[in-house]
XYZ file of C-alpha atoms in Angstrom:
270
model
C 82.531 134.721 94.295
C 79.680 133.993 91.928
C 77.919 130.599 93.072
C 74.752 129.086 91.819
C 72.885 125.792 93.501
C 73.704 123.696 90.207
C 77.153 124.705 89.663
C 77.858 124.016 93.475
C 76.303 120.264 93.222
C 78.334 120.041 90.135
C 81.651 120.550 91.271
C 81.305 119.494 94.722
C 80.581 115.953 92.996
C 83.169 116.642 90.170
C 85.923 117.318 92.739
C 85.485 114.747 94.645
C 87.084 112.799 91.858
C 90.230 114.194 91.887
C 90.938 113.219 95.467
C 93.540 110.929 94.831
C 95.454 112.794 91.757
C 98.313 113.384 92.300
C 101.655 115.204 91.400
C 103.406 112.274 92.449
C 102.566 108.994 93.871
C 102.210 106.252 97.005
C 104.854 104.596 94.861
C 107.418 107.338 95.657
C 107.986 105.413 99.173
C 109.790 102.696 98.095
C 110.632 99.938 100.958
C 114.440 99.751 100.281
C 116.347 96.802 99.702
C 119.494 96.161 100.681
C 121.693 96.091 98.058
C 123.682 92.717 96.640
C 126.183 92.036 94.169
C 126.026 90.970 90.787
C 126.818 87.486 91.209
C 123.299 87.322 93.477
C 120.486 85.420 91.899
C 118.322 88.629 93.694
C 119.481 91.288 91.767
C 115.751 92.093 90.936
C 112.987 93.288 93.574
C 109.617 93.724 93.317
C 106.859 95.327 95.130
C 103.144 95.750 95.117
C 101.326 98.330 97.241
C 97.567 98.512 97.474
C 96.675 102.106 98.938
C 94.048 104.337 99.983
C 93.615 108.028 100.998
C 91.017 109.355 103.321
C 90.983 112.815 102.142
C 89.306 115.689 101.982
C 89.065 118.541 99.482
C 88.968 122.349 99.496
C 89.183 124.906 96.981
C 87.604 125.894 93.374
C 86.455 124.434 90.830
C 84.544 125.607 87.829
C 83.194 123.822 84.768
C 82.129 125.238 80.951
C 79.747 128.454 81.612
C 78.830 127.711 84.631
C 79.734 130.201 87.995
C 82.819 129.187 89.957
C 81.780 127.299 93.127
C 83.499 126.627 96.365
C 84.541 123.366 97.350
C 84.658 121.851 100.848
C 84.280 118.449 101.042
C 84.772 115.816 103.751
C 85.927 112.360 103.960
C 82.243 111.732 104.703
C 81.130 112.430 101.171
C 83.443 110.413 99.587
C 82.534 107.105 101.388
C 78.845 107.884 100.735
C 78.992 108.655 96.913
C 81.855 105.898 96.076
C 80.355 103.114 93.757
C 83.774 101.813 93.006
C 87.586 102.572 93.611
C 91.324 100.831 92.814
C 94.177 102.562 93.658
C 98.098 100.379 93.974
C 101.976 100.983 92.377
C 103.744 98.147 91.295
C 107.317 98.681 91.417
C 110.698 97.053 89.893
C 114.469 97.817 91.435
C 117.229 96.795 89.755
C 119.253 96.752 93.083
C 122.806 96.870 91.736
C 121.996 99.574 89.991
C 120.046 101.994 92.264
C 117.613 101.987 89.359
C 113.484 101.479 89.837
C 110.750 102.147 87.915
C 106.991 101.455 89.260
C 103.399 102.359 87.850
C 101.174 103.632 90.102
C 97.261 102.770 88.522
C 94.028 104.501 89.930
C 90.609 103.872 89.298
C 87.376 105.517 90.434
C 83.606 105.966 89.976
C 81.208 108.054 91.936
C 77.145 108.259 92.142
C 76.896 111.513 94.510
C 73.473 111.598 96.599
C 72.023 114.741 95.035
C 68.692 116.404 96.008
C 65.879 116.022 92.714
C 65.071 119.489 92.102
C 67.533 122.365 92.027
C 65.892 125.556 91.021
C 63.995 124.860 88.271
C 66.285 121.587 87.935
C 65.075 118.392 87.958
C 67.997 116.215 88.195
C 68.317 112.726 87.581
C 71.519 111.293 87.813
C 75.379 112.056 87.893
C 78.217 109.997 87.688
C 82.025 110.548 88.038
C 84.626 108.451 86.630
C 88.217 109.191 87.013
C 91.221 107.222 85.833
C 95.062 107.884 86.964
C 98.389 106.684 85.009
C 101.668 107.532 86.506
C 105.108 105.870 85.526
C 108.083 107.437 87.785
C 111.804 106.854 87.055
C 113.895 106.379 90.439
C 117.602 106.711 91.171
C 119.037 106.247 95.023
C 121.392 108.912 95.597
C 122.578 107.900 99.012
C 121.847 104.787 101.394
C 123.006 103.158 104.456
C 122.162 99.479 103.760
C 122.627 98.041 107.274
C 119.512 100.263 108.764
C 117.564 100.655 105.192
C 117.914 104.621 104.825
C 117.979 105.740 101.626
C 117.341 109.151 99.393
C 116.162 108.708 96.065
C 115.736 111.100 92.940
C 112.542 110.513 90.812
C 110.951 111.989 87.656
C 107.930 110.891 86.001
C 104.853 111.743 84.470
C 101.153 112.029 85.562
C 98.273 111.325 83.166
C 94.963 112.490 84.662
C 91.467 111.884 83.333
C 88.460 112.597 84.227
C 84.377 112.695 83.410
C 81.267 114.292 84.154
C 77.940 112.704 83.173
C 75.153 115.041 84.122
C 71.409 114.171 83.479
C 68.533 116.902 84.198
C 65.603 118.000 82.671
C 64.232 121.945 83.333
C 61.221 121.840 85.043
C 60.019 125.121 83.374
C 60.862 124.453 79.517
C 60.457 120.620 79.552
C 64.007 120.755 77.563
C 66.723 117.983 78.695
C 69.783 119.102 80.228
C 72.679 116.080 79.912
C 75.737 116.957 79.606
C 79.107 114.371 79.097
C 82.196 116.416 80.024
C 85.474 115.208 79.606
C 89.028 116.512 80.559
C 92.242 115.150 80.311
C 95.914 116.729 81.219
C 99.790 115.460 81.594
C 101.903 116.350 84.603
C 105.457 116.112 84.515
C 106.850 115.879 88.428
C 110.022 115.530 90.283
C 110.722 114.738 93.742
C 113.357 113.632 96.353
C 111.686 110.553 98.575
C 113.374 109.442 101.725
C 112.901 107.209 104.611
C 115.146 106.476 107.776
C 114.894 103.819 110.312
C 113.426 104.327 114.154
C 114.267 100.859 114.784
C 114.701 97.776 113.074
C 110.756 97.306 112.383
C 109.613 101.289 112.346
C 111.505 103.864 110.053
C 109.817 106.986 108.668
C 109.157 108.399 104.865
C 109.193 111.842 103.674
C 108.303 113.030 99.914
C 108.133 116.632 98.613
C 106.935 116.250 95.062
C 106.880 119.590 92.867
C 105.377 119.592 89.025
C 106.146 123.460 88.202
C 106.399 123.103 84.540
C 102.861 123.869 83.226
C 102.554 121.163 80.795
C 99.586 120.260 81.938
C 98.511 121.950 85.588
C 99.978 125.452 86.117
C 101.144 124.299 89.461
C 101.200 120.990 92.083
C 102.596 120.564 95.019
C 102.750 117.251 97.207
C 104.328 116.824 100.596
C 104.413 113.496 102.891
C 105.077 112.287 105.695
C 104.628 109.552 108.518
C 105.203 105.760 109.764
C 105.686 102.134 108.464
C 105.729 99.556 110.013
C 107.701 96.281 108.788
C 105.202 93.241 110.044
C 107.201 90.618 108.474
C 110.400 90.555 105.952
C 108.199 90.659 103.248
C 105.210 93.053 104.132
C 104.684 96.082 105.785
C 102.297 98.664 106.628
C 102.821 102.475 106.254
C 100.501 105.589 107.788
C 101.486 108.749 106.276
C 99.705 112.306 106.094
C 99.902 113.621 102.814
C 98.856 117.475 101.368
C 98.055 117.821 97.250
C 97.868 121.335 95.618
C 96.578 121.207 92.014
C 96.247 124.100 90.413
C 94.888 123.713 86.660
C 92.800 126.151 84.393
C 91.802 125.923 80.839
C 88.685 127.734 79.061
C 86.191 125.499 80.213
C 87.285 124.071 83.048
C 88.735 125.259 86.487
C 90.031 123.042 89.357
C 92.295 124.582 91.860
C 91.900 122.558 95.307
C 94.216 121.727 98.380
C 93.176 117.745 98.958
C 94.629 116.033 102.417
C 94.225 113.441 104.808
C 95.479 109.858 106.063
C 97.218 107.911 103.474
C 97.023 103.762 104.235
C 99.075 101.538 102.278
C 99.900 97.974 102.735
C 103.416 96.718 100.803
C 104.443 93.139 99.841
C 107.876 92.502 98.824
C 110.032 89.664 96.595
């Protein structure tokens, strides 16, 4: 594989922005609630989950004419580059129903620590920003209220964008180099999210998320799995381990990475 130093400190900063995308979403383990009639005055429920993923990324990435480069990053980087971050789902059940919809919402911006010269690079500054829409539909197949289990059908949609600003001057020619890069792409994704109670306070989730139909990536992938933890009626705590394949490719732009690590969430209930 063709690698050069400037289009490895590109896309190891570029990729690094796509941690968090995702086929599906945090909000695809939904804290169920047992079901009521009607007549109830709680027909409605509502959550809000504040999350965050300490991943890390390998893979391929390549952007406009420069070579492919290999990516392999660590949490490490992440932590040291991040300038600013936002990442929650906000989700409504109609409980009769079986019905929810939620809106997960993701937010990030990145100042990587890169060296000054690069060749005959001088560079002076680069900056990632990276914004993530994704409204899922949800349907509960089966449940068994008394303990909480449920299985649940979703399909939504994934709107991913991101942004490279790159500033450099050559060293040799004087000439500036400052590129603003911009891609965008929609992911349609369907999964089957579960969960099933240990014991009255600690159940387990498990997602498998799939997006195969190439209108935006040619492939993703997502799989969860792990432990929450109900500290009160209304809030609980979840630690999962979750894998993301991406695979997309258009002419000037190539990102095809394997992103994984320890996802934290924290959910409050009404």
């Amino acid at each position: 594989m063709i690698r050069s130093p400037l289009s490895s400190l590109l896309f190891r900063a570029l990729t690094l922005a796509a941690a968090s995308t995702t086929v599906g979403t945090a909000g695809d383990f939904e804290e169920p609630i047992v079901p009521v009639t009607m007549e109830s005055e709680n027909d409605w429920g509502f959550e809000f989950r504040p999350y965050f993923w300490t991943a890390s990324i390998e893979g391929d990435a390549r952007l406009g004419n420069l070579p492919t480069a290999d990516v392999d990053i660590g949490f490490d980087d992440i932590l040291d580059w991040l300038d600013m971050t936002w990442a929650s789902t906000f989700n409504v059940e109609h409980r009769p129903s079986g019905i929810s919809f939620f809106i997960d919402t993701f937010y990030l911006r990145m100042t990587p620590d890169v060296d000054t010269t690069a060749g005959p690079i001088d560079i002076r500054s680069v900056t990632i920003k990276q914004a993530i829409i994704n409204p899922t539909l949800a349907y509960r197949v089966w449940e068994q209220p008394e303990r909480l289990n449920y299985l649940d059908l979703t399909a939504g949609v994934a709107w991913t964008y991101m942004s490279l600003d790159f500033r450099a001057k050559n060293t040799v020619t004087g000439a500036d180099i400052g590129p603003d890069d911009r891609v965008d792409w929609i992911d349609l994704h369907v999964g089957p999210p579960a969960r099933y109670s240990l014991t009255e306070k600690l159940y387990t989730g498990f997602l498998f998320d799939i997006s195969p139909f190439q209108t935006g990536a040619d492939f993703g992938l997502q799989l969860a799995s792990g432990l929450g933890y109900r500290v009160t009626p209304w809030w609980s705590v979840e630690f999962m381990y979750r894998y993301l394949h991406i695979d997309y490719e258009e002419k000037d732009f190539l990102y095809d990475t394997d992103t994984h690590g320890l996802f934290l969430g924290s959910v409050f209930s009404w």
